[in-house]
Short mmCIF file of N, CA, C and O in Angstrom, two decimals:
data_model
loop_
_atom_site.label_atom_id
_atom_site.label_comp_id
_atom_site.label_asym_id
_atom_site.label_seq_id
_atom_site.Cartn_x
_atom_site.Cartn_y
_atom_site.Cartn_z
N MET A 1 41.88 44.25 48.73
CA MET A 1 41.16 43.65 48.01
C MET A 1 41.67 43.02 46.72
O MET A 1 41.19 41.91 46.37
N ASN A 2 42.62 43.43 46.10
CA ASN A 2 43.50 42.72 45.18
C ASN A 2 44.29 41.41 45.78
O ASN A 2 44.45 40.74 44.92
N ALA A 3 44.79 41.59 46.85
CA ALA A 3 45.64 40.75 47.44
C ALA A 3 44.81 39.20 47.40
O ALA A 3 45.09 38.25 47.12
N PRO A 4 43.37 39.22 47.91
CA PRO A 4 42.76 37.93 48.04
C PRO A 4 42.65 37.29 46.43
O PRO A 4 42.69 36.17 46.31
N ARG A 5 42.05 38.44 45.66
CA ARG A 5 41.72 37.85 44.35
C ARG A 5 43.23 37.21 43.54
O ARG A 5 43.02 36.36 42.90
N SER A 6 44.10 38.02 43.87
CA SER A 6 45.34 37.53 43.17
C SER A 6 45.83 36.18 43.63
O SER A 6 46.24 35.11 43.04
N SER A 7 45.53 36.13 45.01
CA SER A 7 46.17 34.61 45.70
C SER A 7 45.00 33.56 45.25
O SER A 7 45.36 32.54 44.94
N LEU A 8 43.69 33.93 44.82
CA LEU A 8 42.80 33.01 44.61
C LEU A 8 43.16 32.29 43.01
O LEU A 8 42.96 31.30 42.60
N LEU A 9 43.38 33.45 42.31
CA LEU A 9 44.03 33.17 40.66
C LEU A 9 45.20 32.07 40.85
O LEU A 9 45.54 31.30 39.93
N LYS A 10 46.14 32.68 41.52
CA LYS A 10 47.24 31.86 41.78
C LYS A 10 47.12 30.21 42.24
O LYS A 10 47.70 29.29 42.01
N ALA A 11 45.93 30.15 43.12
CA ALA A 11 45.57 28.72 43.41
C ALA A 11 45.09 27.97 42.46
O ALA A 11 45.04 26.67 42.64
N ILE A 12 44.55 28.66 41.56
CA ILE A 12 43.82 27.76 40.45
C ILE A 12 44.84 27.56 39.37
O ILE A 12 45.49 28.59 38.54
N PRO A 13 45.35 26.31 38.95
CA PRO A 13 46.24 26.16 37.95
C PRO A 13 45.94 26.77 36.76
O PRO A 13 44.83 26.89 36.19
N LEU A 14 46.98 27.08 35.77
CA LEU A 14 46.87 27.83 34.59
C LEU A 14 45.99 26.74 33.81
O LEU A 14 45.00 27.26 32.92
N ARG A 15 46.19 25.52 33.66
CA ARG A 15 45.65 24.66 32.84
C ARG A 15 43.92 24.56 33.09
O ARG A 15 43.29 24.53 32.01
N GLN A 16 43.63 24.58 34.25
CA GLN A 16 42.27 24.66 34.74
C GLN A 16 41.72 25.86 34.11
O GLN A 16 40.50 25.99 33.72
N GLN A 17 42.31 27.01 34.14
CA GLN A 17 41.73 28.06 33.79
C GLN A 17 41.48 28.15 32.12
O GLN A 17 40.46 28.76 31.94
N LEU A 18 42.40 27.76 31.51
CA LEU A 18 42.17 28.09 29.99
C LEU A 18 41.08 26.82 29.76
O LEU A 18 40.44 27.04 28.77
N LEU A 19 41.13 25.48 30.42
CA LEU A 19 39.94 24.74 30.22
C LEU A 19 38.66 25.24 30.42
O LEU A 19 37.58 25.02 29.64
N THR A 20 38.59 26.15 31.38
CA THR A 20 37.22 26.73 31.69
C THR A 20 36.78 27.79 30.53
O THR A 20 35.79 27.70 30.23
N ILE A 21 37.95 28.50 30.25
CA ILE A 21 37.49 29.50 28.95
C ILE A 21 37.23 28.88 27.92
O ILE A 21 36.39 29.18 27.01
N ALA A 22 37.82 27.70 27.47
CA ALA A 22 37.66 26.79 26.24
C ALA A 22 36.38 26.24 26.36
O ALA A 22 35.41 26.26 25.38
N LEU A 23 35.87 25.57 27.44
CA LEU A 23 34.51 25.02 27.79
C LEU A 23 33.42 26.30 27.72
O LEU A 23 32.20 25.94 27.15
N ALA A 24 33.75 27.34 27.98
CA ALA A 24 32.66 28.52 28.12
C ALA A 24 32.46 29.01 26.57
O ALA A 24 31.31 29.35 26.23
N GLY A 25 33.71 28.78 25.92
CA GLY A 25 33.22 29.22 24.37
C GLY A 25 32.78 27.91 23.52
O GLY A 25 32.05 28.21 22.73
N ILE A 26 33.14 26.66 23.91
CA ILE A 26 32.67 25.69 23.31
C ILE A 26 31.32 25.03 23.50
O ILE A 26 30.49 24.53 22.69
N LEU A 27 31.01 25.09 24.79
CA LEU A 27 29.62 24.49 25.26
C LEU A 27 28.28 25.16 24.47
O LEU A 27 27.63 24.46 23.85
N PRO A 28 28.34 26.41 24.46
CA PRO A 28 27.23 27.10 23.78
C PRO A 28 27.27 26.62 22.39
O PRO A 28 26.17 26.14 21.56
N LEU A 29 28.45 26.42 21.67
CA LEU A 29 28.37 25.96 20.32
C LEU A 29 27.81 24.43 20.16
O LEU A 29 27.14 24.00 19.12
N ALA A 30 28.33 23.72 21.11
CA ALA A 30 27.92 22.34 21.29
C ALA A 30 26.33 22.09 21.22
O ALA A 30 25.76 21.21 20.80
N ILE A 31 25.94 22.83 22.24
CA ILE A 31 24.56 22.92 22.58
C ILE A 31 23.56 23.31 21.23
O ILE A 31 22.63 22.70 20.93
N ALA A 32 24.28 24.35 20.68
CA ALA A 32 23.55 24.72 19.39
C ALA A 32 23.46 23.81 18.22
O ALA A 32 22.52 23.62 17.55
N ALA A 33 24.78 23.21 18.21
CA ALA A 33 24.71 21.93 17.23
C ALA A 33 23.84 20.80 17.54
O ALA A 33 23.27 20.36 16.69
N GLY A 34 23.84 20.59 18.57
CA GLY A 34 22.89 19.52 19.18
C GLY A 34 21.36 19.81 18.93
O GLY A 34 20.58 19.06 18.37
N LEU A 35 20.81 20.89 19.08
CA LEU A 35 19.67 21.33 18.84
C LEU A 35 19.38 21.44 17.41
O LEU A 35 18.35 21.08 16.93
N GLY A 36 20.39 21.89 16.64
CA GLY A 36 20.29 21.95 15.27
C GLY A 36 20.13 20.55 14.60
O GLY A 36 19.23 20.13 13.66
N LEU A 37 20.94 19.42 15.40
CA LEU A 37 20.97 17.96 14.91
C LEU A 37 19.41 17.41 15.11
O LEU A 37 18.76 16.77 14.35
N VAL A 38 18.97 17.84 16.23
CA VAL A 38 17.68 17.30 16.55
C VAL A 38 16.61 18.07 15.74
O VAL A 38 15.79 17.23 15.23
N SER A 39 16.59 19.11 15.30
CA SER A 39 15.65 19.73 14.46
C SER A 39 15.86 19.18 12.84
O SER A 39 14.89 18.69 12.47
N ILE A 40 16.89 18.72 12.54
CA ILE A 40 17.18 18.09 11.29
C ILE A 40 16.57 16.67 11.36
O ILE A 40 15.83 16.46 10.47
N MET A 41 16.75 16.06 12.43
CA MET A 41 16.34 14.60 12.58
C MET A 41 14.73 14.62 12.59
O MET A 41 14.04 13.96 11.64
N ARG A 42 14.13 15.68 13.22
CA ARG A 42 12.62 15.87 13.18
C ARG A 42 12.06 16.02 11.80
O ARG A 42 11.07 15.51 11.49
N ASN A 43 12.91 17.12 11.32
CA ASN A 43 12.34 17.29 9.74
C ASN A 43 12.48 16.04 8.95
O ASN A 43 11.51 15.95 8.12
N GLN A 44 13.66 15.40 8.90
CA GLN A 44 13.74 14.11 8.22
C GLN A 44 12.60 13.04 8.35
O GLN A 44 12.12 12.45 7.58
N ALA A 45 12.36 12.91 9.44
CA ALA A 45 11.29 12.11 10.10
C ALA A 45 9.92 12.38 9.41
O ALA A 45 9.26 11.64 8.98
N LEU A 46 9.75 13.80 9.41
CA LEU A 46 8.25 14.27 9.09
C LEU A 46 8.22 14.01 7.48
O LEU A 46 7.40 13.82 6.76
N GLU A 47 9.52 14.50 6.83
CA GLU A 47 9.51 13.97 5.32
C GLU A 47 9.40 12.70 5.09
O GLU A 47 8.76 12.47 4.13
N ALA A 48 9.93 11.93 5.88
CA ALA A 48 9.92 10.29 5.33
C ALA A 48 8.22 9.97 5.55
O ALA A 48 8.13 9.28 4.86
N GLU A 49 7.52 10.39 6.76
CA GLU A 49 6.26 10.23 6.86
C GLU A 49 5.56 10.79 5.56
O GLU A 49 4.68 9.79 5.24
N ALA A 50 5.80 11.89 5.23
CA ALA A 50 5.22 12.50 4.10
C ALA A 50 5.40 11.72 2.85
O ALA A 50 4.30 11.47 2.02
N ARG A 51 6.44 11.16 2.55
CA ARG A 51 6.88 10.44 1.42
C ARG A 51 6.15 9.07 1.48
O ARG A 51 5.51 8.43 0.45
N ALA A 52 6.08 8.40 2.59
CA ALA A 52 5.58 6.98 2.81
C ALA A 52 3.93 7.22 2.64
O ALA A 52 3.18 6.32 1.97
N LEU A 53 3.52 8.27 3.15
CA LEU A 53 1.85 8.62 2.99
C LEU A 53 1.57 8.73 1.60
O LEU A 53 0.59 8.15 0.88
N GLU A 54 2.51 9.48 0.70
CA GLU A 54 2.30 9.71 -0.66
C GLU A 54 2.19 8.37 -1.52
O GLU A 54 1.70 8.06 -2.52
N ILE A 55 3.41 7.68 -1.08
CA ILE A 55 3.62 6.16 -1.80
C ILE A 55 2.38 5.45 -1.64
O ILE A 55 1.65 4.79 -2.58
N THR A 56 1.59 5.56 -0.11
CA THR A 56 0.62 4.62 -0.16
C THR A 56 -0.53 5.11 -0.68
O THR A 56 -1.43 4.25 -1.28
N ARG A 57 -0.80 6.23 -0.90
CA ARG A 57 -1.62 6.95 -1.74
C ARG A 57 -1.62 6.50 -3.20
O ARG A 57 -2.75 6.24 -3.85
N LEU A 58 -0.52 6.52 -3.69
CA LEU A 58 -0.33 6.12 -4.99
C LEU A 58 -0.51 4.70 -5.19
O LEU A 58 -1.42 4.13 -6.33
N ALA A 59 -0.10 3.72 -4.52
CA ALA A 59 -0.55 2.40 -4.53
C ALA A 59 -2.29 2.19 -4.37
O ALA A 59 -2.53 1.50 -5.06
N ALA A 60 -2.66 3.01 -3.32
CA ALA A 60 -4.14 2.77 -3.20
C ALA A 60 -4.87 3.27 -4.70
O ALA A 60 -5.73 2.42 -4.93
N THR A 61 -4.42 4.31 -5.16
CA THR A 61 -4.97 4.60 -6.52
C THR A 61 -4.78 3.59 -7.50
O THR A 61 -5.74 3.40 -8.32
N ALA A 62 -3.67 2.93 -7.60
CA ALA A 62 -3.32 2.25 -8.55
C ALA A 62 -4.28 0.72 -8.26
O ALA A 62 -4.83 0.31 -9.37
N ILE A 63 -4.44 0.55 -7.12
CA ILE A 63 -5.27 -0.78 -6.90
C ILE A 63 -6.53 -0.50 -7.10
O ILE A 63 -7.50 -1.41 -7.70
N GLU A 64 -7.08 0.73 -6.76
CA GLU A 64 -8.62 1.28 -6.97
C GLU A 64 -8.69 0.94 -8.58
O GLU A 64 -9.77 0.58 -8.94
N LEU A 65 -7.73 1.61 -9.31
CA LEU A 65 -7.97 1.40 -10.85
C LEU A 65 -7.90 0.19 -11.48
O LEU A 65 -8.94 -0.13 -12.20
N GLU A 66 -7.11 -0.63 -11.07
CA GLU A 66 -7.24 -2.01 -11.41
C GLU A 66 -8.46 -3.00 -11.09
O GLU A 66 -8.95 -3.55 -11.88
N LEU A 67 -8.78 -2.84 -9.89
CA LEU A 67 -10.11 -3.38 -9.43
C LEU A 67 -11.24 -2.76 -10.26
O LEU A 67 -12.15 -3.60 -10.77
N SER A 68 -11.23 -1.43 -10.37
CA SER A 68 -12.39 -0.81 -11.39
C SER A 68 -12.43 -1.37 -12.56
O SER A 68 -13.23 -1.57 -13.26
N ARG A 69 -11.04 -1.57 -13.25
CA ARG A 69 -10.95 -1.89 -14.65
C ARG A 69 -11.43 -3.45 -14.71
O ARG A 69 -12.13 -3.79 -15.68
N SER A 70 -11.03 -4.14 -13.64
CA SER A 70 -11.62 -5.82 -13.62
C SER A 70 -13.10 -5.77 -13.35
O SER A 70 -13.85 -6.52 -14.10
N LEU A 71 -13.69 -4.88 -12.59
CA LEU A 71 -14.98 -4.89 -12.59
C LEU A 71 -15.57 -4.58 -13.69
O LEU A 71 -16.84 -5.13 -14.00
N ASN A 72 -15.34 -3.68 -14.51
CA ASN A 72 -15.84 -3.15 -15.74
C ASN A 72 -15.99 -4.28 -16.89
O ASN A 72 -16.92 -4.57 -17.30
N VAL A 73 -14.97 -5.17 -16.57
CA VAL A 73 -14.52 -6.16 -17.80
C VAL A 73 -15.67 -7.16 -17.34
O VAL A 73 -16.38 -7.70 -18.17
N LEU A 74 -15.80 -7.46 -16.10
CA LEU A 74 -16.74 -8.66 -15.42
C LEU A 74 -18.11 -8.20 -15.82
O LEU A 74 -19.10 -9.06 -16.03
N GLN A 75 -18.47 -6.72 -15.51
CA GLN A 75 -19.94 -6.22 -15.90
C GLN A 75 -20.31 -6.50 -17.10
O GLN A 75 -21.37 -6.93 -17.64
N ALA A 76 -19.26 -6.21 -18.18
CA ALA A 76 -19.47 -6.52 -19.71
C ALA A 76 -19.79 -7.89 -20.09
O ALA A 76 -20.58 -8.14 -20.81
N LEU A 77 -18.90 -8.90 -19.57
CA LEU A 77 -19.13 -10.27 -19.52
C LEU A 77 -20.39 -10.74 -19.00
O LEU A 77 -21.02 -11.69 -19.81
N ALA A 78 -20.74 -10.24 -17.92
CA ALA A 78 -22.05 -10.62 -17.25
C ALA A 78 -23.28 -10.23 -18.23
O ALA A 78 -24.31 -10.88 -18.15
N GLN A 79 -23.05 -9.17 -18.99
CA GLN A 79 -24.18 -8.66 -19.89
C GLN A 79 -24.00 -9.40 -21.16
O GLN A 79 -24.99 -8.81 -22.09
N SER A 80 -23.27 -10.27 -21.32
CA SER A 80 -23.10 -10.96 -22.83
C SER A 80 -24.23 -11.53 -23.21
O SER A 80 -24.94 -12.37 -22.42
N PRO A 81 -25.01 -11.39 -24.39
CA PRO A 81 -25.98 -12.06 -25.10
C PRO A 81 -25.58 -13.43 -25.03
O PRO A 81 -26.60 -14.51 -25.24
N LEU A 82 -24.48 -13.99 -25.03
CA LEU A 82 -24.18 -15.19 -25.20
C LEU A 82 -24.59 -16.05 -23.96
O LEU A 82 -25.06 -17.41 -24.01
N LEU A 83 -24.70 -15.36 -22.85
CA LEU A 83 -25.02 -16.26 -21.60
C LEU A 83 -26.62 -16.39 -21.57
O LEU A 83 -27.23 -17.09 -21.07
N ASP A 84 -27.36 -15.09 -22.07
CA ASP A 84 -28.73 -15.13 -22.40
C ASP A 84 -29.12 -16.22 -23.27
O ASP A 84 -30.35 -16.80 -23.03
N ASN A 85 -28.39 -16.68 -24.15
CA ASN A 85 -28.85 -17.72 -25.12
C ASN A 85 -28.19 -19.18 -24.72
O ASN A 85 -28.27 -20.00 -25.45
N ASP A 86 -27.57 -19.14 -23.57
CA ASP A 86 -26.99 -20.39 -22.97
C ASP A 86 -25.89 -20.73 -24.13
O ASP A 86 -25.72 -22.26 -24.08
N ASP A 87 -25.37 -20.13 -24.72
CA ASP A 87 -24.33 -20.45 -25.66
C ASP A 87 -22.80 -20.41 -24.78
O ASP A 87 -22.01 -19.45 -25.08
N LEU A 88 -22.62 -21.23 -24.26
CA LEU A 88 -21.27 -21.38 -23.32
C LEU A 88 -20.20 -21.69 -24.11
O LEU A 88 -19.02 -21.23 -23.85
N THR A 89 -20.39 -22.42 -25.12
CA THR A 89 -19.02 -22.58 -25.98
C THR A 89 -18.59 -21.31 -26.57
O THR A 89 -17.36 -20.99 -26.57
N SER A 90 -19.42 -20.43 -27.19
CA SER A 90 -18.86 -19.26 -27.55
C SER A 90 -18.64 -18.27 -26.44
O SER A 90 -17.72 -17.46 -26.53
N PHE A 91 -19.21 -18.48 -25.40
CA PHE A 91 -18.99 -17.81 -24.29
C PHE A 91 -17.56 -18.01 -23.68
O PHE A 91 -16.63 -17.12 -23.43
N GLU A 92 -17.11 -19.26 -23.76
CA GLU A 92 -15.95 -19.63 -23.30
C GLU A 92 -14.93 -19.18 -24.32
O GLU A 92 -13.81 -18.36 -23.78
N GLU A 93 -14.92 -18.96 -25.40
CA GLU A 93 -14.08 -18.42 -26.36
C GLU A 93 -13.99 -16.83 -26.18
O GLU A 93 -12.68 -16.49 -26.00
N LEU A 94 -15.05 -16.11 -25.91
CA LEU A 94 -14.85 -14.77 -25.41
C LEU A 94 -14.17 -14.70 -23.97
O LEU A 94 -13.25 -13.88 -23.86
N ALA A 95 -14.71 -15.60 -23.16
CA ALA A 95 -14.04 -15.43 -21.76
C ALA A 95 -12.22 -15.64 -21.85
O ALA A 95 -11.62 -14.98 -21.21
N ARG A 96 -12.01 -16.72 -22.73
CA ARG A 96 -10.68 -17.17 -22.85
C ARG A 96 -9.80 -15.68 -23.58
O ARG A 96 -8.61 -15.42 -23.20
N ARG A 97 -10.64 -15.16 -24.49
CA ARG A 97 -9.80 -13.87 -25.25
C ARG A 97 -9.61 -12.83 -24.04
O ARG A 97 -8.52 -12.21 -23.92
N ILE A 98 -10.62 -12.64 -23.28
CA ILE A 98 -10.38 -11.40 -22.27
C ILE A 98 -9.52 -11.74 -21.24
O ILE A 98 -8.89 -11.04 -20.78
N MET A 99 -9.66 -13.17 -20.83
CA MET A 99 -8.64 -13.57 -19.68
C MET A 99 -7.24 -13.39 -20.22
O MET A 99 -6.39 -13.01 -19.51
N ALA A 100 -6.71 -13.59 -21.66
CA ALA A 100 -5.50 -13.30 -22.06
C ALA A 100 -5.20 -11.83 -22.16
O ALA A 100 -4.01 -11.56 -21.92
N SER A 101 -6.03 -11.09 -22.12
CA SER A 101 -5.75 -9.68 -22.02
C SER A 101 -5.76 -9.03 -20.69
O SER A 101 -5.33 -7.61 -20.59
N VAL A 102 -6.17 -9.55 -19.88
CA VAL A 102 -6.10 -9.16 -18.23
C VAL A 102 -5.12 -9.77 -17.48
O VAL A 102 -5.45 -11.15 -17.28
N PRO A 103 -4.17 -9.21 -16.95
CA PRO A 103 -3.14 -9.98 -16.20
C PRO A 103 -3.76 -10.14 -14.83
O PRO A 103 -4.45 -9.52 -14.26
N GLY A 104 -3.28 -11.35 -14.64
CA GLY A 104 -3.71 -11.78 -13.13
C GLY A 104 -4.99 -12.69 -13.12
O GLY A 104 -5.22 -13.18 -12.24
N TRP A 105 -5.83 -12.66 -14.16
CA TRP A 105 -7.17 -13.57 -14.28
C TRP A 105 -6.73 -14.96 -14.76
O TRP A 105 -5.85 -15.22 -15.67
N GLN A 106 -6.84 -15.83 -13.71
CA GLN A 106 -6.56 -17.24 -14.06
C GLN A 106 -7.93 -18.09 -14.63
O GLN A 106 -7.65 -19.24 -15.12
N ALA A 107 -8.95 -17.57 -14.19
CA ALA A 107 -10.14 -18.53 -14.59
C ALA A 107 -11.44 -17.57 -14.59
O ALA A 107 -11.34 -16.41 -13.90
N VAL A 108 -12.51 -18.08 -15.20
CA VAL A 108 -13.71 -17.43 -15.27
C VAL A 108 -14.77 -18.47 -14.93
O VAL A 108 -14.87 -19.52 -15.43
N ILE A 109 -15.51 -18.26 -13.91
CA ILE A 109 -16.61 -19.16 -13.38
C ILE A 109 -17.92 -18.54 -13.76
O ILE A 109 -18.20 -17.30 -13.05
N VAL A 110 -18.62 -19.36 -14.17
CA VAL A 110 -20.32 -18.79 -14.64
C VAL A 110 -20.96 -19.53 -13.45
O VAL A 110 -20.87 -20.79 -13.54
N ALA A 111 -21.58 -18.74 -12.70
CA ALA A 111 -22.63 -19.48 -11.68
C ALA A 111 -24.06 -19.07 -11.82
O ALA A 111 -24.31 -17.78 -12.07
N ARG A 112 -25.06 -19.62 -11.16
CA ARG A 112 -26.27 -19.29 -11.05
C ARG A 112 -26.32 -18.49 -9.71
O ARG A 112 -25.58 -18.52 -9.11
N PRO A 113 -27.71 -17.90 -9.65
CA PRO A 113 -27.61 -16.95 -8.54
C PRO A 113 -27.70 -17.61 -7.08
O PRO A 113 -27.36 -17.00 -6.27
N ASP A 114 -27.94 -19.03 -7.30
CA ASP A 114 -27.80 -19.90 -5.94
C ASP A 114 -26.54 -20.17 -5.79
O ASP A 114 -26.24 -20.75 -4.81
N GLY A 115 -25.57 -19.64 -6.57
CA GLY A 115 -24.29 -20.05 -6.42
C GLY A 115 -23.50 -21.38 -6.87
O GLY A 115 -22.45 -21.61 -7.03
N VAL A 116 -24.43 -22.07 -7.61
CA VAL A 116 -24.01 -23.48 -8.33
C VAL A 116 -23.26 -23.17 -9.55
O VAL A 116 -23.87 -22.24 -10.51
N PRO A 117 -22.10 -23.49 -9.86
CA PRO A 117 -21.24 -23.27 -11.13
C PRO A 117 -21.97 -23.88 -12.27
O PRO A 117 -22.13 -25.21 -12.05
N VAL A 118 -22.11 -23.15 -13.22
CA VAL A 118 -22.67 -23.76 -14.72
C VAL A 118 -21.33 -23.79 -15.64
O VAL A 118 -21.22 -25.02 -16.19
N ALA A 119 -20.40 -23.02 -15.46
CA ALA A 119 -19.25 -23.25 -16.29
C ALA A 119 -18.05 -22.85 -15.68
O ALA A 119 -18.02 -21.88 -14.77
N HIS A 120 -16.92 -23.50 -16.01
CA HIS A 120 -15.50 -22.90 -15.44
C HIS A 120 -14.52 -23.07 -16.60
O HIS A 120 -14.38 -23.93 -17.21
N PHE A 121 -14.03 -21.95 -16.91
CA PHE A 121 -12.93 -21.78 -18.01
C PHE A 121 -11.56 -21.26 -17.29
O PHE A 121 -11.63 -20.17 -16.76
N SER A 122 -10.68 -22.08 -17.63
CA SER A 122 -9.37 -21.92 -16.80
C SER A 122 -8.26 -21.98 -17.88
O SER A 122 -8.39 -23.09 -18.78
N TYR A 123 -7.01 -21.36 -17.75
CA TYR A 123 -5.93 -21.98 -18.53
C TYR A 123 -5.22 -23.11 -17.97
O TYR A 123 -4.72 -24.05 -18.57
N ARG A 124 -5.32 -23.28 -16.85
CA ARG A 124 -4.73 -24.58 -16.15
C ARG A 124 -5.97 -25.48 -15.84
O ARG A 124 -7.20 -25.10 -15.90
N GLN A 125 -5.67 -26.59 -15.91
CA GLN A 125 -6.63 -27.66 -15.61
C GLN A 125 -7.08 -28.04 -14.52
O GLN A 125 -6.63 -28.97 -13.72
N THR A 126 -7.55 -27.10 -13.78
CA THR A 126 -8.06 -27.14 -12.25
C THR A 126 -9.52 -27.44 -12.19
O THR A 126 -10.33 -27.16 -13.19
N PRO A 127 -10.13 -28.10 -11.14
CA PRO A 127 -11.50 -28.66 -11.14
C PRO A 127 -12.24 -27.27 -10.79
O PRO A 127 -11.66 -26.47 -10.16
N ALA A 128 -13.50 -27.44 -11.37
CA ALA A 128 -14.40 -26.25 -11.16
C ALA A 128 -14.82 -26.41 -9.33
O ALA A 128 -14.92 -27.37 -8.98
N PRO A 129 -14.97 -25.30 -8.78
CA PRO A 129 -15.38 -25.23 -7.52
C PRO A 129 -16.94 -25.70 -7.55
O PRO A 129 -17.67 -25.35 -8.33
N GLN A 130 -17.37 -26.37 -6.45
CA GLN A 130 -18.61 -26.64 -6.18
C GLN A 130 -19.51 -25.83 -5.56
O GLN A 130 -20.73 -25.86 -5.75
N GLN A 131 -19.04 -24.61 -5.19
CA GLN A 131 -19.75 -23.54 -4.44
C GLN A 131 -18.87 -22.55 -4.47
O GLN A 131 -17.78 -22.41 -4.72
N PRO A 132 -19.28 -21.15 -4.49
CA PRO A 132 -18.53 -20.01 -4.43
C PRO A 132 -17.51 -19.96 -3.41
O PRO A 132 -17.77 -20.51 -2.15
N ILE A 133 -16.43 -19.47 -3.71
CA ILE A 133 -15.29 -19.43 -2.88
C ILE A 133 -15.48 -18.63 -1.57
O ILE A 133 -15.15 -19.00 -0.47
N GLU A 134 -16.09 -17.36 -1.78
CA GLU A 134 -16.45 -16.31 -1.00
C GLU A 134 -17.92 -16.30 -0.99
O GLU A 134 -18.47 -15.33 -1.80
N ARG A 135 -18.54 -17.01 -0.32
CA ARG A 135 -19.82 -17.10 -0.20
C ARG A 135 -20.68 -15.71 0.14
O ARG A 135 -21.65 -15.23 -0.47
N ALA A 136 -19.83 -15.02 1.08
CA ALA A 136 -20.54 -13.75 1.59
C ALA A 136 -20.65 -12.72 0.39
O ALA A 136 -21.27 -11.86 0.46
N SER A 137 -19.46 -12.68 -0.21
CA SER A 137 -19.12 -11.75 -1.43
C SER A 137 -20.18 -11.91 -2.57
O SER A 137 -20.73 -11.12 -3.22
N PHE A 138 -20.40 -13.30 -2.75
CA PHE A 138 -21.35 -13.61 -3.85
C PHE A 138 -22.76 -13.42 -3.40
O PHE A 138 -23.46 -12.89 -4.22
N ALA A 139 -23.04 -13.61 -2.10
CA ALA A 139 -24.53 -13.17 -1.92
C ALA A 139 -24.57 -11.71 -1.74
O ALA A 139 -25.65 -11.21 -2.39
N GLU A 140 -23.46 -10.90 -1.62
CA GLU A 140 -23.88 -9.65 -1.69
C GLU A 140 -24.05 -9.14 -3.04
O GLU A 140 -24.90 -8.19 -3.54
N VAL A 141 -23.16 -9.69 -4.01
CA VAL A 141 -23.26 -9.36 -5.34
C VAL A 141 -24.88 -9.81 -5.90
O VAL A 141 -25.28 -8.75 -6.86
N ILE A 142 -25.27 -10.85 -5.71
CA ILE A 142 -26.42 -11.17 -6.01
C ILE A 142 -27.45 -10.09 -5.77
O ILE A 142 -28.50 -9.76 -5.97
N ARG A 143 -27.20 -9.81 -4.12
CA ARG A 143 -28.28 -8.75 -3.56
C ARG A 143 -28.26 -7.50 -4.24
O ARG A 143 -29.15 -6.89 -4.57
N THR A 144 -27.43 -6.99 -4.24
CA THR A 144 -27.06 -5.50 -4.93
C THR A 144 -26.74 -5.49 -6.33
O THR A 144 -27.02 -4.34 -6.84
N HIS A 145 -26.68 -6.64 -7.17
CA HIS A 145 -26.54 -6.44 -8.70
C HIS A 145 -25.38 -5.60 -9.04
O HIS A 145 -25.28 -5.01 -10.06
N GLN A 146 -24.31 -5.63 -8.14
CA GLN A 146 -23.13 -4.95 -8.40
C GLN A 146 -21.76 -5.76 -8.28
O GLN A 146 -21.73 -6.36 -7.16
#
């Protein structure tokens, strides 16, 4: 029994035997390292997704706050007694003061409920629009008073 085994070992070169032993030791480590790398990559992708979602939520909150602030200012302007008294000169002064304190505001347009502009106050010398720019939005504001 020993004779056939001994001849089999002699038939396989020593280099191949050592390579087989090395692979038997290294292969499980390589597989474990590969699985660990896949796990790390998956975790990093999940963390990146969570960070992106958090950034999106923060941006949405900031936009909502800015829109809410602008809406509050517009509602206060719309309730001005200067408009009730048709004192557009004094209202223009008030509107220009407010435009200076609200970043991003370029103009204030006063319009009748049918959409026809009554006054247009702007820092730039732009012509007043002849009709609402967003007719559907304007109609919704008139309908809901919001």
